[in-house]
Each structure stands twice: as structure tokens, then as C-alpha cells.
Coordinates of C-alpha atoms and ligand atoms in Angstrom, one line a residue:
X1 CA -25.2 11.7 2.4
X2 CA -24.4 15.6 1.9
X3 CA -20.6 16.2 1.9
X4 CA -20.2 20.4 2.3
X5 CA -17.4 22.8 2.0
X6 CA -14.9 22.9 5.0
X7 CA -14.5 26.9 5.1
X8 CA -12.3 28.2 8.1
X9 CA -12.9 25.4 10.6
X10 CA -16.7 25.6 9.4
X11 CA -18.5 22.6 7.2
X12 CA -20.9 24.8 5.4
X13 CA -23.3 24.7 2.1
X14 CA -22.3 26.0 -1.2
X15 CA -24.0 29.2 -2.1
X16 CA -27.6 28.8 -2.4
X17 CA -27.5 25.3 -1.2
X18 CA -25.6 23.9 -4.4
X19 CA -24.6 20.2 -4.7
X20 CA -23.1 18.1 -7.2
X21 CA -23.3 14.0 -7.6
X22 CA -20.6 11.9 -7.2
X23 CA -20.4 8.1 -9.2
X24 CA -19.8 4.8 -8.1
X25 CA -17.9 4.0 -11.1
X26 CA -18.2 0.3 -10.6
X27 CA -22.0 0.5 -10.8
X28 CA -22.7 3.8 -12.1
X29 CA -24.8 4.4 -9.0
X30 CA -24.7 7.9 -7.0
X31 CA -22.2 7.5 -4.1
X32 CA -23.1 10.7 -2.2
X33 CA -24.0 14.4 -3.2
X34 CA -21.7 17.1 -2.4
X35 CA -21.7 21.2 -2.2
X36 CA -21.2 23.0 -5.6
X37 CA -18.5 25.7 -4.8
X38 CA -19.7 29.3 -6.5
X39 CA -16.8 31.2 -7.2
X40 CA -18.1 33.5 -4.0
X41 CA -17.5 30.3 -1.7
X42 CA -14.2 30.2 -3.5
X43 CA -13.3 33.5 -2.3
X44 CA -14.4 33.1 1.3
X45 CA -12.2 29.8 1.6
X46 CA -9.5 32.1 0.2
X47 CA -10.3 35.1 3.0
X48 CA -9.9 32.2 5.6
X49 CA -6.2 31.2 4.3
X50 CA -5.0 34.7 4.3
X51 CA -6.4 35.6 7.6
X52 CA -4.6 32.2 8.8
X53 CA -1.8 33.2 7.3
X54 CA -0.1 35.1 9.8
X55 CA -0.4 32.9 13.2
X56 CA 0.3 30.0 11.6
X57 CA 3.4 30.8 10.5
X58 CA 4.4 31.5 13.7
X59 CA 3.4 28.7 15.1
X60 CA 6.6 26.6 16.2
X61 CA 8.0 24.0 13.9
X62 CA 7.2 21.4 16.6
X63 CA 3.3 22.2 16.7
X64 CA 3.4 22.0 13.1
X65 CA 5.0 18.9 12.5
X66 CA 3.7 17.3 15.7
X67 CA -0.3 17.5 14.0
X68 CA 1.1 16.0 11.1
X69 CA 2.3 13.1 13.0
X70 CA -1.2 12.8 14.6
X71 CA -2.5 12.8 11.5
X72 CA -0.2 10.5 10.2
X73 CA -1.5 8.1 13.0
X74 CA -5.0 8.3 12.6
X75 CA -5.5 7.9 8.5
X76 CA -3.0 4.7 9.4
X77 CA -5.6 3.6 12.0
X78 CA -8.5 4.2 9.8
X79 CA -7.2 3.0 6.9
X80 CA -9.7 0.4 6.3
X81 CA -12.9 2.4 5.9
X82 CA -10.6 5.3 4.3
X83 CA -9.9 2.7 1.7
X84 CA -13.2 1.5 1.4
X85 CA -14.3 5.0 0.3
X86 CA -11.7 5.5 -1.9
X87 CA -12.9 2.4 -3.8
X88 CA -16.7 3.3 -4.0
X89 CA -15.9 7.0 -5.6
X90 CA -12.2 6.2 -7.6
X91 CA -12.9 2.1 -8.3
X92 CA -9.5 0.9 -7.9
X93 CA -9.3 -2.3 -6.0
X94 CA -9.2 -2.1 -1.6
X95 CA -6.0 -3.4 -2.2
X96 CA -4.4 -0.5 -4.2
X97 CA -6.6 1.9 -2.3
X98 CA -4.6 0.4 1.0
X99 CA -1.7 1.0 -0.8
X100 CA -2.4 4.4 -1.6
X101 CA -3.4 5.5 2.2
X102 CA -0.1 3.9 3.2
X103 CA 1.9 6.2 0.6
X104 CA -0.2 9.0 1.0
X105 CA 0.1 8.8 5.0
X106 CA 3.7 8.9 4.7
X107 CA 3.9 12.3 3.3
X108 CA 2.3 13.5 6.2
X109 CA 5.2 11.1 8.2
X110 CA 8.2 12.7 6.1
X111 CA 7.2 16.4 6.4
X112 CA 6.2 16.3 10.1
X113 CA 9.8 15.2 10.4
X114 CA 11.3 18.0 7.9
X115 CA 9.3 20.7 9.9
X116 CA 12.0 21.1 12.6
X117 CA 14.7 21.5 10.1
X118 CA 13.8 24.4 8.3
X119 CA 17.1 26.3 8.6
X120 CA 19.0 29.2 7.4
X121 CA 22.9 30.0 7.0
X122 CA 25.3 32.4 8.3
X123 CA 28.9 33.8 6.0
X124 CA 30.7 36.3 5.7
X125 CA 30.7 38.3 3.0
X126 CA 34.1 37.5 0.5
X127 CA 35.7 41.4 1.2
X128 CA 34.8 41.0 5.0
X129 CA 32.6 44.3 4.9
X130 CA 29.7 42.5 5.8
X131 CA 27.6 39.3 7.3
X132 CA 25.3 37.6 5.0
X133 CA 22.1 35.9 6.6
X134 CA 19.9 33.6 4.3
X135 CA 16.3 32.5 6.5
X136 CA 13.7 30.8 5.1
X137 CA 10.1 32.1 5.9
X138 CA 6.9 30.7 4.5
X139 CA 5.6 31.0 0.6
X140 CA 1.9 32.5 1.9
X141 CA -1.7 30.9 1.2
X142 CA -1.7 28.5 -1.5
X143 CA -4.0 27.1 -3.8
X144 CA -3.8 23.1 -4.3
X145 CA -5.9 21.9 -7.5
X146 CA -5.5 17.5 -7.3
X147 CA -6.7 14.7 -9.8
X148 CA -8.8 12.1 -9.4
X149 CA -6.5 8.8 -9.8
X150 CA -4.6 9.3 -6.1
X151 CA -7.2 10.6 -4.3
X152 CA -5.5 11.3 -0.8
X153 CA -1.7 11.0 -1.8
X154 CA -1.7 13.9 -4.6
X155 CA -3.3 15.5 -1.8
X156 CA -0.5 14.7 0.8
X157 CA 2.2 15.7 -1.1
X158 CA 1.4 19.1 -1.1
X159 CA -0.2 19.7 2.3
X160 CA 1.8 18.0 4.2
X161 CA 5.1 20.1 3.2
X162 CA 2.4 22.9 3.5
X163 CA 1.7 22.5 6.6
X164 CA 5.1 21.7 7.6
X165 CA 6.4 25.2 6.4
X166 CA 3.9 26.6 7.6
X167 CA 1.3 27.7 5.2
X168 CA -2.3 28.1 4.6
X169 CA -4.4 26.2 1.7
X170 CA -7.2 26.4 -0.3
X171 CA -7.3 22.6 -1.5
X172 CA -9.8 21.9 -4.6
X173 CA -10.2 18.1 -4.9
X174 CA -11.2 16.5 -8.1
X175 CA -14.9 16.5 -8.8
X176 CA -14.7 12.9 -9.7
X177 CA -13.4 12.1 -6.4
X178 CA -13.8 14.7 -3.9
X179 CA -14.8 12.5 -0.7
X180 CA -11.5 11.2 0.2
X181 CA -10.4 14.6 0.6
X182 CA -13.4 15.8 2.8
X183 CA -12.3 13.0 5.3
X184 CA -8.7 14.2 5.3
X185 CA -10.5 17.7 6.5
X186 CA -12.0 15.7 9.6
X187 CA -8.5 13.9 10.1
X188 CA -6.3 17.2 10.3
X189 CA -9.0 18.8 12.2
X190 CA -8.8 16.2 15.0
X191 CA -5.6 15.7 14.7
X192 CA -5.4 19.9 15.5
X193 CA -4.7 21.7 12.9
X194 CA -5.9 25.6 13.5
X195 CA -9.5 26.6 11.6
X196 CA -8.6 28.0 8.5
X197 CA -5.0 26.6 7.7
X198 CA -6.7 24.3 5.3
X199 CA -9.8 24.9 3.3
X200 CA -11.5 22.9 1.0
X201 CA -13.7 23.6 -2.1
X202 CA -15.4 21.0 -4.1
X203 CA -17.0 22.5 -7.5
X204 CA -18.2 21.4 -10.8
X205 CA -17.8 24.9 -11.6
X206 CA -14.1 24.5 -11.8
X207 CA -12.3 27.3 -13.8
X208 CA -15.0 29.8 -13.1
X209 CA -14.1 29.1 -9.2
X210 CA -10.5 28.5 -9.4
X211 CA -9.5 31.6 -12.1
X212 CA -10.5 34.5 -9.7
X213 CA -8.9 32.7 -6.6
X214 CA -5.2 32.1 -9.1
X215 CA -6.0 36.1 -10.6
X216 CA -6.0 36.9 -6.3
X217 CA -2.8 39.0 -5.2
X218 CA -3.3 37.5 -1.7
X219 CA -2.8 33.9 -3.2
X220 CA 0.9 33.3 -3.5
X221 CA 1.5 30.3 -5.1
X222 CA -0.6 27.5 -7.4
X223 CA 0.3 23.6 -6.8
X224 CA -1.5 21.6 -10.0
X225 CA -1.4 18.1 -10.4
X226 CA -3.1 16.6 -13.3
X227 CA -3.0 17.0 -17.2
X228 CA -1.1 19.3 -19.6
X229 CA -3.6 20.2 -21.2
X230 CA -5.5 22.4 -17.5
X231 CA -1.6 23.1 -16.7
X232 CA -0.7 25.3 -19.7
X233 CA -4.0 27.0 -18.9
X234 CA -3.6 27.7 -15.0
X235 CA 0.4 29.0 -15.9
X236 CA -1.1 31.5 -18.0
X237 CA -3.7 32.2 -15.5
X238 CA -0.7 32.6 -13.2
X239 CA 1.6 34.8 -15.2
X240 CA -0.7 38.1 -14.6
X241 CA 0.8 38.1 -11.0
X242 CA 3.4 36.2 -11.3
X243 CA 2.4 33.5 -9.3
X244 CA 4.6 30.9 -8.0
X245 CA 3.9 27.5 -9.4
X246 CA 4.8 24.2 -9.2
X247 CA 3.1 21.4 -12.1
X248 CA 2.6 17.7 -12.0
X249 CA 1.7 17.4 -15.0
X250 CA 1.1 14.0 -17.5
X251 CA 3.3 11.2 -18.8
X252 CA 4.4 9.0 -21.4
X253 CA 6.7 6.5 -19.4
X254 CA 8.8 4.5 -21.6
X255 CA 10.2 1.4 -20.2
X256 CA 13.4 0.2 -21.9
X257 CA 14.3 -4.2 -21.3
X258 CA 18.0 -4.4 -22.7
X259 CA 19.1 -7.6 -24.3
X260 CA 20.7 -8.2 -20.7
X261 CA 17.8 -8.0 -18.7
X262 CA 16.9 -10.4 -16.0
X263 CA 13.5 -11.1 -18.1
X264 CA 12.0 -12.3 -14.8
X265 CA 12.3 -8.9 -12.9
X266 CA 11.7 -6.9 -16.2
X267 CA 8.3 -9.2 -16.5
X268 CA 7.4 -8.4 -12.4
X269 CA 8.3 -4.6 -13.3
X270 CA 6.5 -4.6 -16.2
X271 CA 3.5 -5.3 -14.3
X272 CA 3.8 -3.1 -11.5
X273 CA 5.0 -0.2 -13.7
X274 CA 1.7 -1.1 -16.5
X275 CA -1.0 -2.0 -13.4
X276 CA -1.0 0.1 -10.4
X277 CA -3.6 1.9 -10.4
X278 CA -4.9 0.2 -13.2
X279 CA -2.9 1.8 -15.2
X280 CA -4.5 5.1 -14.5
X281 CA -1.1 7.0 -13.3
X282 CA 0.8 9.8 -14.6
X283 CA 3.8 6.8 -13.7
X284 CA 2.1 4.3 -15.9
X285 CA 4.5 2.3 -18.3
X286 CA 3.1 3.9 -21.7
X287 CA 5.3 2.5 -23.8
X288 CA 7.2 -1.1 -23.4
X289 CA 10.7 -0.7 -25.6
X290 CA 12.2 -3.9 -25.8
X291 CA 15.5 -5.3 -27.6
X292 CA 14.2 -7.5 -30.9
X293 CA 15.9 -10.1 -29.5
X294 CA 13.5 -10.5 -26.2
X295 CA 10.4 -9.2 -27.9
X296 CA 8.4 -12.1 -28.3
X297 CA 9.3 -14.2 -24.9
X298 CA 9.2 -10.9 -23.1
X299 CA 5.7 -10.2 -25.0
X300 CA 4.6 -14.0 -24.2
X301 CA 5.7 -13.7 -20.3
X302 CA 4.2 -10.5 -19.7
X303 CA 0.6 -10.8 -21.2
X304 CA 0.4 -14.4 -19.5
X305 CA 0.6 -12.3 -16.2
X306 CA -1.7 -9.7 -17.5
X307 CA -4.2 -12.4 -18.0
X308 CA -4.3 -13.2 -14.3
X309 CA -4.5 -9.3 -13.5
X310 CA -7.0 -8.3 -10.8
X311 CA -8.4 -4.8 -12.1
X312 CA -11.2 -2.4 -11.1
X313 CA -13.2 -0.5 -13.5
X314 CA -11.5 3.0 -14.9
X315 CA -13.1 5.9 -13.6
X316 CA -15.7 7.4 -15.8
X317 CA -17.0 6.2 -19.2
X318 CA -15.0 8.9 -20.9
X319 CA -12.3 7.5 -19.9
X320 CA -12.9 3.9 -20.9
X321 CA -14.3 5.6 -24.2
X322 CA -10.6 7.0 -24.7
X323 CA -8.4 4.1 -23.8
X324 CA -10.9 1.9 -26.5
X325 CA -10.2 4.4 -29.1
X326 CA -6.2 4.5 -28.5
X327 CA -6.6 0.5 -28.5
X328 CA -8.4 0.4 -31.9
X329 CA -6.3 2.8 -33.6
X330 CA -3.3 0.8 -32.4
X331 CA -5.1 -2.2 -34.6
X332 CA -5.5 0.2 -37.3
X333 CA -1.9 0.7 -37.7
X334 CA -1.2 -2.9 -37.7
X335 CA -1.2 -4.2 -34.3
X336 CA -1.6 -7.7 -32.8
X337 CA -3.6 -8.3 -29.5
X338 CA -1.8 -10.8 -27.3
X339 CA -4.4 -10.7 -24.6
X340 CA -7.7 -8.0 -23.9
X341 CA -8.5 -5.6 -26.2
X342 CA -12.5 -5.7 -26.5
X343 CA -14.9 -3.3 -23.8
X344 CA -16.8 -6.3 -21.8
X345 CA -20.1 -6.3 -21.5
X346 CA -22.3 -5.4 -18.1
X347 CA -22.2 -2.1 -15.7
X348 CA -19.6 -0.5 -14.9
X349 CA -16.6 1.1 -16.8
X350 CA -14.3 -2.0 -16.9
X351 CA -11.6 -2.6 -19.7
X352 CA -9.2 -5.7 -19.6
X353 CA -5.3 -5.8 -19.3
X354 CA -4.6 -6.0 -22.8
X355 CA -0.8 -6.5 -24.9
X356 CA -0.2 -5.1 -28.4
X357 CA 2.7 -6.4 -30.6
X358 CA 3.9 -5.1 -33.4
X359 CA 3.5 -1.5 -32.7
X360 CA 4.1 1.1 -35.0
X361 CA 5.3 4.5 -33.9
X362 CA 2.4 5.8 -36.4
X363 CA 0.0 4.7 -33.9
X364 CA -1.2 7.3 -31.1
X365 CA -0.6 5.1 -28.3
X366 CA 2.7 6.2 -29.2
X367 CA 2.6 9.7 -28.1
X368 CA -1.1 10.1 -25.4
X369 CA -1.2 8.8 -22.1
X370 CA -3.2 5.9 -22.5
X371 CA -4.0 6.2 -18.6
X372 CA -5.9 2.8 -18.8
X373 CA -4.4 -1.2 -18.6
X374 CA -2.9 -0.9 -22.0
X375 CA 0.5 -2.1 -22.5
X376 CA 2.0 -1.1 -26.3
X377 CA 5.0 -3.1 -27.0
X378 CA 7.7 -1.7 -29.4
X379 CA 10.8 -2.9 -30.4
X380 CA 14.7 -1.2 -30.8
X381 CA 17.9 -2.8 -32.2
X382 CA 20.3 -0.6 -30.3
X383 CA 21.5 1.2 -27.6
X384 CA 21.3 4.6 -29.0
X385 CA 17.9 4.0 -30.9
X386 CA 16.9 2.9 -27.4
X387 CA 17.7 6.3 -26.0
X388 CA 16.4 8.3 -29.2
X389 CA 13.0 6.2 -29.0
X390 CA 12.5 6.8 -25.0
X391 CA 13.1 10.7 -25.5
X392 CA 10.5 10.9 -28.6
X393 CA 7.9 12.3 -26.8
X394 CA 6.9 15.5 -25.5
X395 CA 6.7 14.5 -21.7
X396 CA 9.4 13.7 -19.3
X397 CA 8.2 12.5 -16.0
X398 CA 9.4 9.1 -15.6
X399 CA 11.4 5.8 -17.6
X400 CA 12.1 2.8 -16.9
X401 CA 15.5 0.3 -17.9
X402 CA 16.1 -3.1 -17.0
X403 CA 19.4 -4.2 -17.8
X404 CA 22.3 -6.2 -15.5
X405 CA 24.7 -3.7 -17.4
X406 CA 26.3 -1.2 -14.9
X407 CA 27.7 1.1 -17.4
X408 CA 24.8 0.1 -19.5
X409 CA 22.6 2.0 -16.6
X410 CA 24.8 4.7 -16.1
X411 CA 24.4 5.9 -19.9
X412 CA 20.9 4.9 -19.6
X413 CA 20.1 7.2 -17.0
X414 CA 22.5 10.2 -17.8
X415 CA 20.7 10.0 -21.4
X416 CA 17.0 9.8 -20.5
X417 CA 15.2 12.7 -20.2
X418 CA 13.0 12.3 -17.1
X419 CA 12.4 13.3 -13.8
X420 CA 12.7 10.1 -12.4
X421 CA 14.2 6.6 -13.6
X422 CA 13.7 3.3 -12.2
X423 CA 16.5 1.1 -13.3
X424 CA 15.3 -2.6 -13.1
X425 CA 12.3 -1.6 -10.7
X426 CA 8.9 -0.9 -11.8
X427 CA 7.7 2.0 -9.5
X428 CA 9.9 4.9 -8.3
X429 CA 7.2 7.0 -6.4
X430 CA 8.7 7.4 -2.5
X431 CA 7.7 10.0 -0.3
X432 CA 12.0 10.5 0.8
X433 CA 12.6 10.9 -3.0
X434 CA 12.2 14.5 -5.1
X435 CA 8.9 13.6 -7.6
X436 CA 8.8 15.4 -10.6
X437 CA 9.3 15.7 -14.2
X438 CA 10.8 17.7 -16.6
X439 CA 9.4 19.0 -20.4
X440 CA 5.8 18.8 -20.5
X441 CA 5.5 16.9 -17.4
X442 CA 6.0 20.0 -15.3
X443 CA 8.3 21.9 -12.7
X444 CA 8.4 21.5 -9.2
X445 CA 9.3 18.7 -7.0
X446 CA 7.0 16.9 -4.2
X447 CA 8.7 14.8 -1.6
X448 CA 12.5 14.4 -0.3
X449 CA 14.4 17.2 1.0
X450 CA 13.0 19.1 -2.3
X451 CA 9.5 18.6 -1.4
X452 CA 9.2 21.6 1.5
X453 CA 11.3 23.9 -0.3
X454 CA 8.4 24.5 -2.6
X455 CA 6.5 26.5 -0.3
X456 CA 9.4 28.2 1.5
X457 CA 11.0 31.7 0.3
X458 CA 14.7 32.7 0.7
X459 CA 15.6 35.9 2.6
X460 CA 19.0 37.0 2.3
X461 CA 19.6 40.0 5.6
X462 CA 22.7 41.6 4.8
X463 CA 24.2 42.3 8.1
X464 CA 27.0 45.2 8.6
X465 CA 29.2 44.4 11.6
Ligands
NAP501 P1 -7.3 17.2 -15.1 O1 -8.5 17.1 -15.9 O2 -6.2 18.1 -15.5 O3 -7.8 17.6 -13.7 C1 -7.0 17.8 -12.6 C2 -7.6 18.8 -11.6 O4 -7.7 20.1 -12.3 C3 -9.0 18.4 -11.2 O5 -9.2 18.8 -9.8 C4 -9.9 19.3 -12.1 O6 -11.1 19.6 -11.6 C5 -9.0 20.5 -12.2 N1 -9.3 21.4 -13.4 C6 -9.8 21.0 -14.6 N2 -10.0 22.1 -15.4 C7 -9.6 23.2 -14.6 C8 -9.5 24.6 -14.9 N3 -9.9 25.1 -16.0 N4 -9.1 25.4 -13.9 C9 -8.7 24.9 -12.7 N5 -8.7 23.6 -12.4 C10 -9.1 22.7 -13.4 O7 -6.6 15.8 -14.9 P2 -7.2 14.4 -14.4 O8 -7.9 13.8 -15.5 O9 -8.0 14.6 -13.1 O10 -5.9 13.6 -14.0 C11 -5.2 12.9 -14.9 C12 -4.0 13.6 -15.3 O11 -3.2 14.0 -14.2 C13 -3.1 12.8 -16.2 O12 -2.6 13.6 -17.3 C14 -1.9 12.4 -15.2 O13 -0.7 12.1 -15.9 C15 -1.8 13.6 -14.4 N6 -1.2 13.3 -13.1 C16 0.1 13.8 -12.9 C17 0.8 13.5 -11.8 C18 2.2 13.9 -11.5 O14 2.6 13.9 -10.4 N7 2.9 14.4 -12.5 C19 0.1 12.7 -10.8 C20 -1.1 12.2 -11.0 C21 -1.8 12.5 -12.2 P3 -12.4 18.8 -12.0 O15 -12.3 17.5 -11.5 O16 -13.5 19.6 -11.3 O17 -12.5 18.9 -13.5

């Protein structure tokens, strides 16, 4: 099966007939072969945004949000086969890939309804000499790099708010798992959406295909999701003309369990916060931080569960590679393996849901995204150590608290220094809510009333009566 470049309404090859493979990572076995972007295909999917540009934006709201709906609609209809493919190239179980359609669809569901209230304001000026008008007009073509561990909703959460204001994309989809993405072409595209509004470009080639489109005048803002590490990189690729951006970058979720937690819930959040998507998440729990006085029944409680844990394999062997090494240097410094811990043989890149004790801080599971079903437990004797220990780390996307402590909460969350918190629940990621972190996690936010903003400008007219 050949999988090609959608270019300004047009599925075409990659220059010179260029593919790549893409991996079953469950087998190992090639899942389909797709078109090899040159940075010349790059450029032409970036001449069909900005010639887009213009009519689209006038389109009205209700056109707009009315093919988001429609699109909406049909990934929900198709969502079995949609989930099926997401599977085969990302190996997360049906299940989660299910979940993940109905998350991702929902973006689509939000902005289609925040496309019809775009709206301006109207004052006069303090002295009375004059009228102050504030509109807000669309950002311009955009460029939309995603990862590979939410293959349709990283894409959602930008396009759909895209869309919704009412600009053009270039979308690059992770080589890893670019197919999911090449379906959402053929949904939008029935569901309406005008030939050029949204390009995509698959590419091994990445940053020799991405830096000229980000170096582009025409190209007015850069939407990353995905590590730091290609982050720092694309903002300094961005500075030149200074591009707007907005970063999803990495995580190091802590998730605090007070001596007053209901151990029950904190157990049920521990697992949804450690195992959605396998753990591969920028959300993931990293690292568990529990009161002394819970540690061991918590520890007992939770890898019980994580015994009975239904996982897929992780991506790519690199990645399996990594969250080994992190797991062996964690028994290096000292600690204990409750449950997992050992690479299983056979195909595949699997790795089982595995419990440390006895952490120390020393160990690097402390400060790297593990990104795998790896679940580091550490222990605190206080409130403020608490705090100090969740905010010793460079990232700040999300945290977690379970406590039955209002005022406990409140200084919990007014101290943490995240994004997001989820106080005694294990996942916070809604499309009505403002995602984002802060520190190295990135700027930006996708979803709630925050989410279109991203890709609107504000005019001010002054207005002399
Ligand atoms: P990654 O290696 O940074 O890749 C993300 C995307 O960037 C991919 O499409 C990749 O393309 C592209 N890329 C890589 N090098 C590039 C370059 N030099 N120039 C332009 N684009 C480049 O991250 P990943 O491994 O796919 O994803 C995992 C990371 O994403 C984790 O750190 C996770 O925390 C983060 N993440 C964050 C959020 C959030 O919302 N904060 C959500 C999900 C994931 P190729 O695939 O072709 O290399």
C-alpha cells in the first residue's frame, strides 16, 4: 500500500518517487510504504497554504465550523477501522486507540463550535477623543510538526482551532506514525474542506524539509508537539523571523498521595495517570511521591494492579532500549522491583508494567521522561518537601495530588508548578480545558477558550468620531 503526499487537494508522489517504510511495532513487519517529502515537496505544500490563505479566511465562520462538525461525525463513524490502523503503525491496544479517536474527534467537536464566536470589542477611549476597535483576524499559514504517541489527537488540537479561525496548514506527521494522519486528509476532504487549507508532508528527511518551510516569511506561525530536545531547536529556527510559536513540549509528571488520601482512588489514578498509553505520554505519571506513611501499602496496591495491566508493545526498539536503561540504572542506585522490570523475550518491542521502591533521587528516572510503563516510587515526610520534590525538575506540564484535604489542595495547586494539575484524578487532558505547560514543557495552550486564540491576531482600529 503506497500512502503519498496530500499537496493542495492533490495526493501526489514525493520528488522522484521517494518512499519511506513504516513498522508494525508489534511484529516488526512493514505496515505500508509511504512518500519521502524532499524539502522541494515541502515548499510546494507551503505555496498551496499561502495561496489558500486568503479565501479561506473569508470563508464564514459557519462554513468553517460546519466541516469540522462533518468531520467530527465521520472519524466517530469510522472509528473502528481508524483505530485499527492506529494500532498496526503506533501499537497501543484497540482499546486506547478508541479512546484516542474519541478525544481526538472532540477537538474537531469543540472548535467547530468556537468558530462562530470569534469576536471583537468596542470602547471608548478613557479622554473620549476617540473609539477603540479590537477584531481578531486569522494568524496566516501554519506549519504543524506532531509526535508519534497520539497519532490523530496531537493532530486535532491544532487543526481543528486552525481551521476554526480560519487558517491554512502544512501538517508534518510523525514518521513513525504517519498513516493516521493521511486518513484524517481523506476525512476533512469529504467532509469539505477547500484544496489547499490543509497539506500534508510525510519525510524521513525531517529538519532538512521542515527548516526552509520555518526560515519562510510566508509561514506565520510554528505549532510543535513532541520533545525538548527538537523544540529548543525549531525556536531558534524560528527567531530569524520571528515566528510565532506555540510548544508542547516533554514531561516529568509528579504525582503527590498525601497521608489523607483515599488510597483506593490514588491506586485507580495511579494507574490511569502511569498506563494510558502505555505510559508513552508527555502526561505520564513519572514520578510517584508518596507520604512514608502509605508507601509500602500504596506500593503493594498499585503493582498488584500493574500486574493485571493489559499493554501493547512501545513504539520502536529505541525506545524499549531507553526505558531498559532508565530501569537498570534505577537498580543501580539501589532500587527494588515490586513487579516487571526484565525485556521479555519474542518479537515485538514489549516491556512489562514494572514498580520500583526505594528510589533514590540520584537515579535518572528521576529527572528523563521514562515515556514507557515505569512507575518510580519515592517517598516525602512533609508537606513542603512534597512541594520542593514535585518542582525539582526542569519540566512543568502536568502533577498530580491526591489528598481529601481542601486547604491541603488549594496549597497544593497554588504551589505546583505546572500547566495542569489533577487533584485526586489521574488524567486531566479535555478538549474544553486550556493544555499546556509551563518551563521546559513549553508555551502555548491547545483546547478550551485558549485553544483558538493561538492562531488568531489582535487588531486594535482606532476610530475618531
Ligand atoms: P520528537 O522526536 O521531538 O518528534 C516530534 C516531531 O518532531 C516528529 O514529527 C518528528 O519527526 C519531528 N522532528 C524531529 N526532529 C525534527 C527537526 N530537526 N526539525 C523539525 N521536526 C523534527 O518527539 P517524539 O519522540 O515523536 O514524541 C515524544 C515527545 O513528545 C515526548 O517528549 C513527549 O513528552 C512529547 N509530547 C508532548 C506533548 C504535549 O502536549 N506537551 C504531547 C505529546 C508528546 P520524525 O518523526 O520524522 O522524526
Amino acid at each position: 500500500m503506497t500512502h503519498q503526499l496530500f499537496i493542495a487537494g492533490q495526493w501526489r508522489d514525493a520528488e522522484g518517487g521517494a518512499t519511506f517504510e513504516v513498522e508494525n511495532p508489534a511484529t516488526g513487519e512493514t505496515l505500508a510504504t509511504v512518500a519521502d517529502a524532499s524539502a522541494a515537496d515541502g515548499r510546494a505544500a507551503l505555496d498551496a497554504a499561502v495561496a489558500a490563505q486568503a479565501d479561506w479566511a473569508r470563508t464564514a465562520p459557519r462554513d468553517r465550523g460546519e466541516i469540522l462538525r462533518r468531520a467530527f461525525e465521520i472519524i466517530t463513524e469510522r472509528t473502528d477501522e481508524l483505530a485499527e490502523q492506529m494500532t498496526a503503525e503506533m501499537g497501543k491496544p484497540v482499546s486506547e486507540s478508541k479512546a484516542e479517536i474519541a478525544y481526538g474527534a472532540e477537538f474537531f467537536r469543540w472548535f467547530a463550535e468556537e468558530s462562530v464566536r470569534i469576536a471583537g470589542r468596542h470602547s471608548v477611549a478613557p479622554n473620549g477623543a476617540t473609539r477603540l476597535l479590537t477584531l481578531k483576524q486569522p494568524v496566516g499559514p501554519c506549519l504543524m510538526i506532531t509526535p508519534w504517541n497520539f497519532p490523530l489527537a496531537m493532530g486535532t488540537r491544532k487543526i481543528g482551532p486552525a481551521i476554526a479561525a480560519g487558517c491554512t496548514m502544512v501538517v508534518k506527521p510523525a514518521s513513525l506514525t504517519p498513516l493516521t494522519m493521511l486518513t484524517l486528509g481523506e476525512i476533512l476532504t469529504e467532509a469539505g474542506l477547500p484544496d489547499g487549507v490543509l497539506n500534508i508532508v510525510t519525510t524521513k528527511s525531517t529538519g532538512e524539509v521542515m527548516e526552509p518551510i520555518i526560515r519562510d516569511p510566508r509561514l506565520r506561525k510554528l505549532t510543535f508537539t513532541g520533545s525538548t530536545e527538537v523544540g529548543r531547536t525549531l525556536i531558534e529556527q524560528a527567531a530569524e523571523g520571528v515566528l510565532r510559536v506555540s510548544m508542547e513540549l516533554g514531561g516529568n509528571a509528579p504525582f503527590l498521595v498525601f497521608e489523607d488520601a483515599d488510597l483506593e482512588k490514588a491506586v485507580d489514578g495511579a494507574m490511569l495517570a502511569k498506563m494510558r498509553n502505555i505510559g508513552e505520554a508527555c502526561t505520564a505519571a513519572n514520578r510517584f511521591i508518596v507520604h512514608e506513611s502509605l508507601a509500602e501499602e500504596f506500593s503493594r496496591r498499585f503493582a498488584e494492579r500493574m500486574e493485571q495491566a493489559e499493554v501493547g508493545p512501545l513504539v520502536e526498539a529505541k525506545q524499549r532500549d531507553k526505558v531498559a536503561e532508565l530501569v537498570d540504572d534505577a537498580k543501580e542506585h539501589g532500587a527494588q522491583v515490586l513487579t516487571g522490570g526484565e525485556v521479555p523475550d519474542g518479537a515485538g518491542y514489549f516491556y512489562p508494567p514494572t514498580v520500583l521502591t526505594g528510589v533514590p533521587t540520584e537515579a535518572r528516572v528521576w529527572r528523563e521522561e521514562i515515556f514507557g510503563p515505569v512507575a518510580p516510587i519515592f517517598t516525602f515526610t512533609d508537606d513542603d518537601e512534597a512541594l520542593r520534590m514535585a518542582n525539582d525538575t526542569e519540566f512543568g506540564l502536568v502533577a498530580y495530588a491526591f489528598t481529601q484535604s481542601y486547604s491541603r489542595a488549594i496549597k497544593v495547586y497554588e504551589g505546583l508548578e505546572t500547566g495542569m494539575v489533577g487533584i485526586n484524578q489521574g488524567v486531566v487532558s479535555n478538549p474544553a480545558a486550556p493544555f499546556g505547560g509551563m518551563k521546559a514543557s513549553g508555551f502555548g495552550r491547545e483546547g478550551g477558550d485558549e485553544g483558538i486564540e493561538e492562531y488568531l491576531e489582535t487588531k486594535y482600529v482606532g476610530l475618531a468620531p
